[in-house]
mmCIF file of C-alpha atoms in Angstrom:
data_model
loop_
_atom_site.group_PDB
_atom_site.id
_atom_site.type_symbol
_atom_site.label_atom_id
_atom_site.label_comp_id
_atom_site.label_asym_id
_atom_site.label_seq_id
_atom_site.Cartn_x
_atom_site.Cartn_y
_atom_site.Cartn_z
ATOM 1 C CA MET A 1011 0.000 0.000 0.000
ATOM 2 C CA GLN A 1012 2.845 2.376 0.877
ATOM 3 C CA SER A 1013 4.646 1.523 -2.365
ATOM 4 C CA SER A 1014 1.478 2.400 -4.333
ATOM 5 C CA ARG A 1015 1.253 5.762 -2.604
ATOM 6 C CA LEU A 1016 4.930 6.372 -3.338
ATOM 7 C CA ILE A 1017 4.397 5.608 -7.026
ATOM 8 C CA ILE A 1018 1.431 7.984 -7.171
ATOM 9 C CA GLN A 1019 3.424 10.739 -5.436
ATOM 10 C CA VAL A 1020 6.329 10.282 -7.880
ATOM 11 C CA ILE A 1021 3.960 10.420 -10.875
ATOM 12 C CA PHE A 1022 2.359 13.599 -9.500
ATOM 13 C CA LEU A 1023 5.770 15.181 -8.890
ATOM 14 C CA VAL A 1024 7.016 14.347 -12.405
ATOM 15 C CA SER A 1025 3.783 15.668 -13.950
ATOM 16 C CA SER A 1026 4.103 18.914 -11.999
ATOM 17 C CA ILE A 1027 7.682 19.382 -13.176
ATOM 18 C CA LEU A 1028 6.770 18.674 -16.807
ATOM 19 C CA LEU A 1029 3.775 20.986 -16.795
ATOM 20 C CA GLY A 1030 5.469 23.620 -14.663
ATOM 21 C CA PRO A 1031 4.246 27.200 -14.542
ATOM 22 C CA PHE A 1032 3.661 27.311 -18.303
ATOM 23 C CA SER A 1033 0.623 25.037 -18.492
ATOM 24 C CA SER A 1034 -2.360 26.882 -19.940
ATOM 25 C CA PHE A 1035 -4.589 26.295 -16.936
ATOM 26 C CA ALA A 1036 -4.100 24.332 -13.738
ATOM 27 C CA GLN A 1037 -6.063 21.161 -13.248
ATOM 28 C CA GLU A 1038 -8.013 22.193 -10.127
ATOM 29 C CA GLU A 1039 -10.947 23.063 -12.373
ATOM 30 C CA GLY A 1040 -11.397 22.151 -15.994
ATOM 31 C CA PRO A 1041 -12.878 24.466 -18.610
ATOM 32 C CA GLU A 1042 -16.664 24.662 -18.773
ATOM 33 C CA LEU A 1043 -18.443 23.635 -21.969
ATOM 34 C CA VAL A 1044 -20.725 26.528 -22.885
ATOM 35 C CA TYR A 1045 -22.071 25.412 -26.254
ATOM 36 C CA GLY A 1046 -21.578 22.709 -28.854
ATOM 37 C CA CYS A 1047 -23.148 21.830 -32.187
ATOM 38 C CA GLU A 1048 -22.736 19.425 -35.105
ATOM 39 C CA ASN A 1049 -22.153 20.525 -38.701
ATOM 40 C CA CYS A 1050 -22.014 24.228 -37.855
ATOM 41 C CA LYS A 1051 -19.578 27.107 -38.106
ATOM 42 C CA VAL A 1052 -19.846 29.835 -35.481
ATOM 43 C CA THR A 1053 -18.096 33.121 -36.257
ATOM 44 C CA SER A 1054 -19.187 35.090 -33.179
ATOM 45 C CA TYR A 1055 -20.534 34.257 -29.715
ATOM 46 C CA LEU A 1056 -21.827 36.751 -27.165
ATOM 47 C CA PRO A 1057 -23.333 36.173 -23.684
ATOM 48 C CA MET A 1058 -26.278 38.521 -23.079
ATOM 49 C CA GLY A 1059 -27.552 38.181 -19.515
ATOM 50 C CA ASP A 1060 -29.974 35.240 -19.523
ATOM 51 C CA TYR A 1061 -29.470 34.764 -23.257
ATOM 52 C CA LYS A 1062 -26.695 33.875 -25.691
ATOM 53 C CA LEU A 1063 -26.094 35.078 -29.244
ATOM 54 C CA LEU A 1064 -24.564 32.917 -31.956
ATOM 55 C CA LEU A 1065 -23.622 34.135 -35.428
ATOM 56 C CA PHE A 1066 -23.352 31.302 -37.966
ATOM 57 C CA SER A 1067 -21.429 31.448 -41.243
ATOM 58 C CA ASN A 1068 -22.820 30.393 -44.586
ATOM 59 C CA ASP A 1069 -20.548 28.365 -46.881
ATOM 60 C CA ARG A 1070 -22.662 29.128 -49.949
ATOM 61 C CA ASN A 1071 -22.789 32.896 -49.409
ATOM 62 C CA TYR A 1072 -20.578 34.540 -46.801
ATOM 63 C CA LEU A 1073 -22.665 37.740 -46.995
ATOM 64 C CA ARG A 1074 -25.807 35.898 -45.849
ATOM 65 C CA ARG A 1075 -25.696 34.581 -42.307
ATOM 66 C CA LYS A 1076 -27.975 33.487 -39.472
ATOM 67 C CA LEU A 1077 -28.128 35.033 -36.013
ATOM 68 C CA TYR A 1078 -29.599 32.843 -33.264
ATOM 69 C CA LEU A 1079 -30.870 33.815 -29.817
ATOM 70 C CA LEU A 1080 -30.555 31.056 -27.187
ATOM 71 C CA ASP A 1081 -32.021 30.867 -23.681
ATOM 72 C CA LYS A 1082 -30.420 29.457 -20.492
ATOM 73 C CA GLN A 1083 -30.988 25.901 -21.721
ATOM 74 C CA ASN A 1084 -29.266 26.659 -25.038
ATOM 75 C CA LEU A 1085 -32.590 26.366 -26.840
ATOM 76 C CA ILE A 1086 -33.135 28.618 -29.856
ATOM 77 C CA VAL A 1087 -35.932 31.073 -29.068
ATOM 78 C CA ASP A 1088 -35.471 33.433 -32.040
ATOM 79 C CA GLU A 1089 -33.412 33.820 -35.200
ATOM 80 C CA MET A 1090 -32.695 36.557 -37.710
ATOM 81 C CA LYS A 1091 -31.209 36.733 -41.190
ATOM 82 C CA VAL A 1092 -28.271 39.124 -41.250
ATOM 83 C CA GLU A 1093 -26.077 40.468 -44.021
ATOM 84 C CA SER A 1094 -22.321 41.020 -44.261
ATOM 85 C CA SER A 1095 -21.946 40.563 -40.520
ATOM 86 C CA SER A 1096 -18.663 39.394 -39.057
ATOM 87 C CA HIS A 1097 -18.819 40.180 -35.362
ATOM 88 C CA LEU A 1098 -21.167 41.062 -32.493
ATOM 89 C CA VAL A 1099 -20.458 43.685 -29.831
ATOM 90 C CA ARG A 1100 -22.408 43.934 -26.573
ATOM 91 C CA LEU A 1101 -23.598 47.429 -25.661
ATOM 92 C CA SER A 1102 -25.694 46.508 -22.612
ATOM 93 C CA GLU A 1103 -27.338 43.426 -21.164
ATOM 94 C CA HIS A 1104 -30.155 43.766 -23.697
ATOM 95 C CA THR A 1105 -28.614 45.549 -26.708
ATOM 96 C CA PHE A 1106 -25.766 44.763 -29.091
ATOM 97 C CA SER A 1107 -24.235 46.054 -32.297
ATOM 98 C CA VAL A 1108 -23.644 44.088 -35.471
ATOM 99 C CA LEU A 1109 -20.496 44.984 -37.370
ATOM 100 C CA GLU A 1110 -21.527 45.619 -40.954
ATOM 101 C CA ILE A 1111 -20.037 46.705 -44.264
ATOM 102 C CA SER A 1112 -22.397 49.589 -44.981
ATOM 103 C CA MET A 1113 -24.854 49.797 -42.065
ATOM 104 C CA GLY A 1114 -24.637 50.769 -38.416
ATOM 105 C CA ILE A 1115 -27.126 48.657 -36.456
ATOM 106 C CA ILE A 1116 -28.214 48.269 -32.826
ATOM 107 C CA ILE A 1117 -30.426 45.273 -32.037
ATOM 108 C CA GLN A 1118 -32.239 44.749 -28.754
ATOM 109 C CA ILE A 1119 -33.518 41.627 -27.020
ATOM 110 C CA GLN A 1120 -37.085 42.191 -25.883
ATOM 111 C CA ASN A 1121 -39.269 39.413 -24.486
ATOM 112 C CA GLY A 1122 -37.098 36.774 -26.080
ATOM 113 C CA ARG A 1123 -37.218 38.410 -29.515
ATOM 114 C CA LEU A 1124 -34.622 40.168 -31.655
ATOM 115 C CA GLN A 1125 -35.671 43.638 -32.791
ATOM 116 C CA VAL A 1126 -33.800 46.416 -34.577
ATOM 117 C CA LYS A 1127 -33.650 49.407 -32.251
ATOM 118 C CA GLU A 1128 -31.680 51.853 -34.393
ATOM 119 C CA ALA A 1129 -29.908 51.629 -37.741
ATOM 120 C CA TYR A 1130 -28.295 53.791 -40.402
ATOM 121 C CA ASP A 1131 -27.739 52.751 -43.994
ATOM 122 C CA LEU A 1132 -24.837 54.371 -45.803
ATOM 123 C CA TYR A 1133 -25.293 52.397 -48.986
ATOM 124 C CA ASP A 1134 -26.320 54.357 -52.062
ATOM 125 C CA ARG A 1135 -25.337 54.637 -55.713
ATOM 126 C CA PRO A 1136 -22.976 56.364 -55.863
ATOM 127 C CA ARG A 1137 -21.992 55.967 -52.222
ATOM 128 C CA ILE A 1138 -20.837 59.221 -50.689
ATOM 129 C CA ILE A 1139 -18.645 57.466 -48.127
ATOM 130 C CA GLN A 1140 -16.944 54.214 -49.105
ATOM 131 C CA THR A 1141 -17.335 52.390 -45.817
ATOM 132 C CA ALA A 1142 -15.699 49.028 -45.232
ATOM 133 C CA HIS A 1143 -16.614 48.546 -41.575
ATOM 134 C CA MET A 1144 -19.438 50.063 -39.497
ATOM 135 C CA PHE A 1145 -19.945 50.112 -35.737
ATOM 136 C CA LEU A 1146 -22.854 51.829 -33.940
ATOM 137 C CA THR A 1147 -22.930 52.624 -30.204
ATOM 138 C CA PRO A 1148 -25.435 54.651 -28.140
ATOM 139 C CA TYR A 1149 -23.147 57.678 -28.633
ATOM 140 C CA HIS A 1150 -21.164 57.158 -31.829
ATOM 141 C CA LEU A 1151 -21.367 55.810 -35.353
ATOM 142 C CA PHE A 1152 -17.914 54.701 -36.480
ATOM 143 C CA GLY A 1153 -16.812 53.973 -40.003
ATOM 144 C CA MET A 1154 -13.666 52.877 -41.770
ATOM 145 C CA THR A 1155 -12.960 54.110 -45.268
ATOM 146 C CA PRO A 1156 -10.113 52.920 -47.509
ATOM 147 C CA ILE A 1157 -7.758 55.515 -48.944
ATOM 148 C CA GLU A 1158 -7.865 55.488 -52.724
ATOM 149 C CA GLY A 1159 -4.526 55.323 -54.456
ATOM 150 C CA ALA A 1160 -2.637 54.408 -51.302
ATOM 151 C CA GLY A 1161 0.924 53.443 -52.079
ATOM 152 C CA GLU A 1162 3.066 50.803 -50.429
ATOM 153 C CA ASN A 1163 4.328 53.299 -47.860
ATOM 154 C CA ASP A 1164 0.978 54.988 -47.249
ATOM 155 C CA ALA A 1165 -1.814 54.372 -44.762
ATOM 156 C CA ARG A 1166 -4.573 52.095 -46.017
ATOM 157 C CA TYR A 1167 -7.645 53.521 -44.261
ATOM 158 C CA VAL A 1168 -9.081 56.212 -41.984
ATOM 159 C CA LEU A 1169 -11.246 55.659 -38.901
ATOM 160 C CA TYR A 1170 -13.901 58.322 -38.436
ATOM 161 C CA SER A 1171 -17.038 59.128 -36.434
ATOM 162 C CA ILE A 1172 -20.237 60.036 -38.286
ATOM 163 C CA ASN A 1173 -22.693 62.546 -36.856
ATOM 164 C CA ARG A 1174 -26.179 61.156 -36.478
ATOM 165 C CA PRO A 1175 -28.703 63.079 -38.591
ATOM 166 C CA LEU A 1176 -31.131 65.293 -36.695
ATOM 167 C CA MET A 1177 -34.017 64.238 -38.954
ATOM 168 C CA PRO A 1178 -33.343 60.706 -40.210
ATOM 169 C CA GLN A 1179 -35.507 59.471 -43.037
ATOM 170 C CA VAL A 1180 -36.491 56.120 -44.454
ATOM 171 C CA ASN A 1181 -35.347 55.613 -48.024
ATOM 172 C CA PRO A 1182 -38.385 54.271 -49.966
ATOM 173 C CA ARG A 1183 -36.166 53.089 -52.832
ATOM 174 C CA ARG A 1184 -34.471 50.598 -50.532
ATOM 175 C CA MET A 1185 -37.481 49.137 -48.724
ATOM 176 C CA GLY A 1186 -37.726 46.189 -51.105
ATOM 177 C CA TYR A 1187 -34.112 45.323 -50.341
ATOM 178 C CA TYR A 1188 -34.532 45.053 -46.592
ATOM 179 C CA GLY A 1189 -35.205 41.347 -46.340
ATOM 180 C CA TYR A 1190 -32.559 41.025 -43.636
ATOM 181 C CA TYR A 1191 -32.629 42.174 -40.019
ATOM 182 C CA ARG A 1192 -36.454 42.079 -40.398
ATOM 183 C CA MET A 1193 -36.304 45.560 -41.836
ATOM 184 C CA ARG A 1194 -39.554 45.178 -43.757
ATOM 185 C CA GLU A 1195 -41.567 44.386 -40.653
ATOM 186 C CA ASN A 1196 -39.602 46.733 -38.397
ATOM 187 C CA PRO A 1197 -39.588 50.198 -39.986
ATOM 188 C CA PRO A 1198 -37.414 52.145 -37.509
ATOM 189 C CA PHE A 1199 -34.583 51.660 -39.980
ATOM 190 C CA HIS A 1200 -33.237 55.124 -40.781
ATOM 191 C CA TYR A 1201 -31.504 56.286 -43.910
ATOM 192 C CA THR A 1202 -29.807 59.557 -44.703
ATOM 193 C CA ASP A 1203 -27.280 61.012 -47.150
ATOM 194 C CA ILE A 1204 -24.030 61.654 -45.301
ATOM 195 C CA SER A 1205 -21.026 63.542 -46.636
ATOM 196 C CA TYR A 1206 -17.509 63.915 -45.321
ATOM 197 C CA ALA A 1207 -18.595 67.224 -43.784
ATOM 198 C CA ASP A 1208 -20.652 65.158 -41.346
ATOM 199 C CA THR A 1209 -17.644 63.175 -40.142
ATOM 200 C CA VAL A 1210 -14.854 63.650 -37.608
ATOM 201 C CA THR A 1211 -11.546 61.861 -38.148
ATOM 202 C CA ILE A 1212 -10.694 59.661 -35.184
ATOM 203 C CA PHE A 1213 -7.469 58.133 -36.438
ATOM 204 C CA ARG A 1214 -5.506 58.540 -39.640
ATOM 205 C CA PRO A 1215 -2.470 56.252 -39.556
ATOM 206 C CA LYS A 1216 0.856 57.569 -40.759
ATOM 207 C CA GLY A 1217 3.099 55.443 -42.896
ATOM 208 C CA PRO A 1218 2.762 51.830 -44.009
ATOM 209 C CA PRO A 1219 1.082 49.155 -41.865
ATOM 210 C CA LEU A 1220 3.222 47.262 -39.402
ATOM 211 C CA GLU A 1221 4.014 43.712 -40.394
ATOM 212 C CA PRO A 1222 2.831 41.084 -39.912
ATOM 213 C CA SER A 1223 -0.910 41.277 -39.313
ATOM 214 C CA GLU A 1224 -3.212 38.258 -39.263
ATOM 215 C CA SER A 1225 -6.271 40.432 -38.556
ATOM 216 C CA PHE A 1226 -6.963 43.033 -41.224
ATOM 217 C CA TYR A 1227 -10.148 44.695 -40.102
ATOM 218 C CA ILE A 1228 -10.508 46.923 -37.085
ATOM 219 C CA LYS A 1229 -11.819 45.241 -33.934
ATOM 220 C CA PHE A 1230 -14.415 46.976 -31.750
ATOM 221 C CA TRP A 1231 -15.618 46.613 -28.147
ATOM 222 C CA TYR A 1232 -17.882 48.601 -25.855
ATOM 223 C CA ALA A 1233 -17.704 48.625 -22.056
ATOM 224 C CA GLN A 1234 -18.809 51.111 -19.406
ATOM 225 C CA ASP A 1235 -19.743 53.830 -21.945
ATOM 226 C CA ILE A 1236 -16.370 53.597 -23.701
ATOM 227 C CA ALA A 1237 -16.002 52.466 -27.315
ATOM 228 C CA TYR A 1238 -12.716 50.704 -28.063
ATOM 229 C CA SER A 1239 -11.129 50.297 -31.483
ATOM 230 C CA TRP A 1240 -8.121 48.085 -32.124
ATOM 231 C CA LEU A 1241 -6.213 48.740 -35.343
ATOM 232 C CA PRO A 1242 -4.088 45.603 -35.793
ATOM 233 C CA ASP A 1243 -2.191 46.997 -38.778
ATOM 234 C CA TYR A 1244 -0.780 49.738 -36.532
ATOM 235 C CA LYS A 1245 -0.938 48.081 -33.074
ATOM 236 C CA THR A 1246 -3.001 50.999 -31.825
ATOM 237 C CA LEU A 1247 -5.828 50.926 -29.252
ATOM 238 C CA ILE A 1248 -8.293 53.827 -29.216
ATOM 239 C CA ALA A 1249 -10.672 54.524 -26.328
ATOM 240 C CA MET A 1250 -13.539 56.888 -27.209
ATOM 241 C CA HIS A 1251 -15.585 58.123 -24.258
ATOM 242 C CA ALA A 1252 -19.211 59.187 -24.450
ATOM 243 C CA ASP A 1253 -18.155 62.850 -24.135
ATOM 244 C CA ASN A 1254 -15.800 62.424 -27.137
ATOM 245 C CA ASP A 1255 -12.682 62.359 -24.960
ATOM 246 C CA LYS A 1256 -10.227 60.259 -26.940
ATOM 247 C CA GLN A 1257 -7.192 58.272 -25.805
ATOM 248 C CA VAL A 1258 -4.814 56.704 -28.300
ATOM 249 C CA SER A 1259 -2.199 54.133 -27.235
ATOM 250 C CA THR A 1260 0.271 52.543 -29.631
ATOM 251 C CA PHE A 1261 1.938 49.253 -28.649
ATOM 252 C CA THR A 1262 5.113 48.854 -30.672
ATOM 253 C CA SER A 1263 7.668 47.755 -28.054
ATOM 254 C CA TYR A 1264 7.665 44.178 -29.326
ATOM 255 C CA GLY A 1265 8.546 45.183 -32.869
ATOM 256 C CA LYS A 1266 7.344 43.826 -36.178
ATOM 257 C CA GLU A 1267 8.077 40.197 -35.322
ATOM 258 C CA THR A 1268 5.298 39.961 -32.725
ATOM 259 C CA GLU A 1269 1.579 39.877 -33.561
ATOM 260 C CA MET A 1270 -0.854 41.509 -31.127
ATOM 261 C CA LEU A 1271 -4.598 41.504 -30.509
ATOM 262 C CA ALA A 1272 -6.552 43.552 -27.958
ATOM 263 C CA TYR A 1273 -9.418 42.270 -25.797
ATOM 264 C CA ILE A 1274 -11.818 44.231 -23.600
ATOM 265 C CA ASP A 1275 -13.776 42.467 -20.851
ATOM 266 C CA TYR A 1276 -17.365 43.515 -21.599
ATOM 267 C CA THR A 1277 -18.528 43.218 -17.979
ATOM 268 C CA ARG A 1278 -15.501 44.415 -16.018
ATOM 269 C CA GLY A 1279 -13.963 46.771 -18.537
ATOM 270 C CA ASP A 1280 -10.473 45.272 -18.104
ATOM 271 C CA SER A 1281 -8.109 45.655 -21.057
ATOM 272 C CA TYR A 1282 -5.901 42.793 -22.256
ATOM 273 C CA MET A 1283 -3.333 42.367 -24.989
ATOM 274 C CA LEU A 1284 -2.538 39.002 -26.570
ATOM 275 C CA THR A 1285 0.884 38.505 -28.174
ATOM 276 C CA TRP A 1286 2.359 35.641 -30.182
ATOM 277 C CA ASP A 1287 5.013 34.749 -32.725
ATOM 278 C CA PRO A 1288 3.300 34.511 -36.149
ATOM 279 C CA LYS A 1289 6.144 32.416 -37.560
ATOM 280 C CA ILE A 1290 5.162 29.530 -35.261
ATOM 281 C CA LYS A 1291 2.227 27.654 -36.777
ATOM 282 C CA GLU A 1292 2.128 24.351 -34.886
ATOM 283 C CA GLY A 1293 2.047 24.317 -31.086
ATOM 284 C CA ARG A 1294 1.771 28.089 -30.885
ATOM 285 C CA THR A 1295 1.734 29.657 -27.410
ATOM 286 C CA TYR A 1296 0.007 32.957 -26.680
ATOM 287 C CA THR A 1297 0.841 35.383 -23.876
ATOM 288 C CA LEU A 1298 -2.028 37.339 -22.331
ATOM 289 C CA HIS A 1299 -1.106 40.703 -20.800
ATOM 290 C CA GLU A 1300 -3.115 43.025 -18.607
ATOM 291 C CA VAL A 1301 -3.005 46.639 -19.785
ATOM 292 C CA GLN A 1302 -2.158 48.702 -16.721
ATOM 293 C CA LYS A 1303 -3.459 52.190 -15.988
ATOM 294 C CA ASN A 1304 -0.083 53.661 -16.925
ATOM 295 C CA LYS A 1305 -0.393 51.886 -20.301
ATOM 296 C CA THR A 1306 2.249 49.273 -19.569
ATOM 297 C CA LEU A 1307 1.732 45.570 -20.250
ATOM 298 C CA LYS A 1308 1.836 43.036 -17.428
ATOM 299 C CA PRO A 1309 2.166 39.445 -18.713
ATOM 300 C CA VAL A 1310 -0.123 37.259 -16.632
ATOM 301 C CA TYR A 1311 -1.031 34.058 -18.498
ATOM 302 C CA ARG A 1312 0.222 31.787 -21.216
ATOM 303 C CA LEU A 1313 -2.485 30.179 -23.309
ATOM 304 C CA GLN A 1314 -2.545 27.431 -25.909
ATOM 305 C CA PHE A 1315 -5.434 29.092 -27.759
ATOM 306 C CA LYS A 1316 -6.508 32.479 -29.079
ATOM 307 C CA PRO A 1317 -9.621 33.522 -27.098
ATOM 308 C CA MET A 1318 -12.807 34.148 -29.028
ATOM 309 C CA LEU A 1319 -13.703 36.804 -26.440
ATOM 310 C CA ILE A 1320 -13.120 37.742 -22.794
ATOM 311 C CA ASP A 1321 -16.074 38.507 -20.554
ATOM 312 C CA ASP A 1322 -16.657 38.684 -16.803
ATOM 313 C CA GLY A 1323 -13.231 37.221 -16.019
ATOM 314 C CA TYR A 1324 -13.513 34.290 -18.452
ATOM 315 C CA ALA A 1325 -11.588 33.577 -21.650
ATOM 316 C CA TYR A 1326 -13.704 31.740 -24.239
ATOM 317 C CA GLN A 1327 -12.024 29.081 -26.368
ATOM 318 C CA SER A 1328 -13.493 27.703 -29.592
ATOM 319 C CA ARG A 1329 -12.563 24.166 -30.578
ATOM 320 C CA VAL A 1330 -13.366 23.467 -34.196
ATOM 321 C CA GLY A 1331 -13.413 19.897 -35.495
ATOM 322 C CA GLU A 1332 -14.146 18.541 -38.927
ATOM 323 C CA ARG A 1333 -17.874 18.447 -38.249
ATOM 324 C CA ARG A 1334 -18.239 19.949 -34.785
ATOM 325 C CA PHE A 1335 -17.911 23.240 -32.956
ATOM 326 C CA ASP A 1336 -17.458 23.467 -29.172
ATOM 327 C CA LEU A 1337 -17.049 26.557 -27.010
ATOM 328 C CA TYR A 1338 -15.383 26.411 -23.596
ATOM 329 C CA ARG A 1339 -14.766 29.117 -21.039
ATOM 330 C CA HIS A 1340 -11.747 29.289 -18.740
ATOM 331 C CA ALA A 1341 -11.652 31.352 -15.545
ATOM 332 C CA LEU A 1342 -8.720 33.745 -15.735
ATOM 333 C CA LYS A 1343 -8.454 34.208 -11.970
ATOM 334 C CA GLY A 1344 -7.511 31.352 -9.689
ATOM 335 C CA GLN A 1345 -6.967 28.817 -12.465
ATOM 336 C CA VAL A 1346 -3.254 29.402 -12.976
ATOM 337 C CA ARG A 1347 -0.491 30.883 -10.905
ATOM 338 C CA GLU A 1348 -0.773 34.633 -10.714
ATOM 339 C CA LYS A 1349 2.874 35.037 -11.652
ATOM 340 C CA MET A 1350 4.047 32.416 -14.106
ATOM 341 C CA GLN A 1351 7.311 34.074 -15.063
ATOM 342 C CA ASP A 1352 9.034 37.322 -14.171
ATOM 343 C CA PHE A 1353 8.619 38.915 -17.574
ATOM 344 C CA GLY A 1354 8.880 42.441 -16.253
ATOM 345 C CA ALA A 1355 6.675 45.326 -17.343
ATOM 346 C CA VAL A 1356 6.941 46.354 -20.971
ATOM 347 C CA SER A 1357 6.576 50.097 -21.343
ATOM 348 C CA VAL A 1358 4.392 51.250 -24.226
ATOM 349 C CA GLY A 1359 4.142 54.911 -23.349
ATOM 350 C CA ALA A 1360 1.288 56.942 -21.938
ATOM 351 C CA ALA A 1361 -1.927 57.440 -23.860
ATOM 352 C CA GLN A 1362 -2.030 60.631 -25.795
ATOM 353 C CA ASN A 1363 -4.736 62.624 -27.533
ATOM 354 C CA LEU A 1364 -4.232 63.227 -31.231
#
């Protein structure tokens, strides 16, 4: 009996040495399975109080997708056809924004139903503003426009804020087109002609994009009345407050050889930065940093996956098989050692207003 215990203790000791402080998560608690499905491809997941949102891709037409609303039991209670949507951003417990190519949209959950609360369509022929990415918050309407004729050493796009029209109108010429987002049955969809005079430039990058970049489009988040924009091509995080106070932080200390991606905890408002070596394809390890108040990075965790999102202290991991999708959540606090390695703080400079 004593020899058996000795063998078990030796096995445990060897396992601890092999795993060491660099294991993704300690084994006290395993990750929690949040959702799983067969023969499906989920591009965005978002917890919404008592509900969950799932955005499914469409292999036949990537511009036509399905948005599902699930209850506590993961049962589908409502669905909506969406267009050109790539990501969902939570604005409150009951409202969220859909990132679109040419429309800024806020959708609310009311009595277990999805309803468009507010929307602006910037699509017209000819289009006054060539938008490539739209994001609508309770205070701002953001757009990204490509720069025509940009050379190899020039910036590729401009991020701007669009003033909401004082008297929005519905465009009767487009009503037959609104088969998505239930626009035909939900008329509060607003349309207006917008020119560059109605915009305010938020960020105009200088010089060529930083290399490499695995994420082309701008990423958006919204937490505690602050809209966040991450420009991966320039490793720049922008925080836009409701009163238009703007903070711009550029993270270039790691150089061109390190890829970076920002995360904002929707519930707690904590800022994180994920870094990794893009040259490593198999067995890649990611380092998750906390963004400190003085805009320095504090490495806190090493992960074996790129989180789909971070919310309420959990990192969500998608596991995609040949015919299956599973989503797990890992608790960031208490699951791994608080200090896994003495990286030291990496200074990125204080935020500055442009």
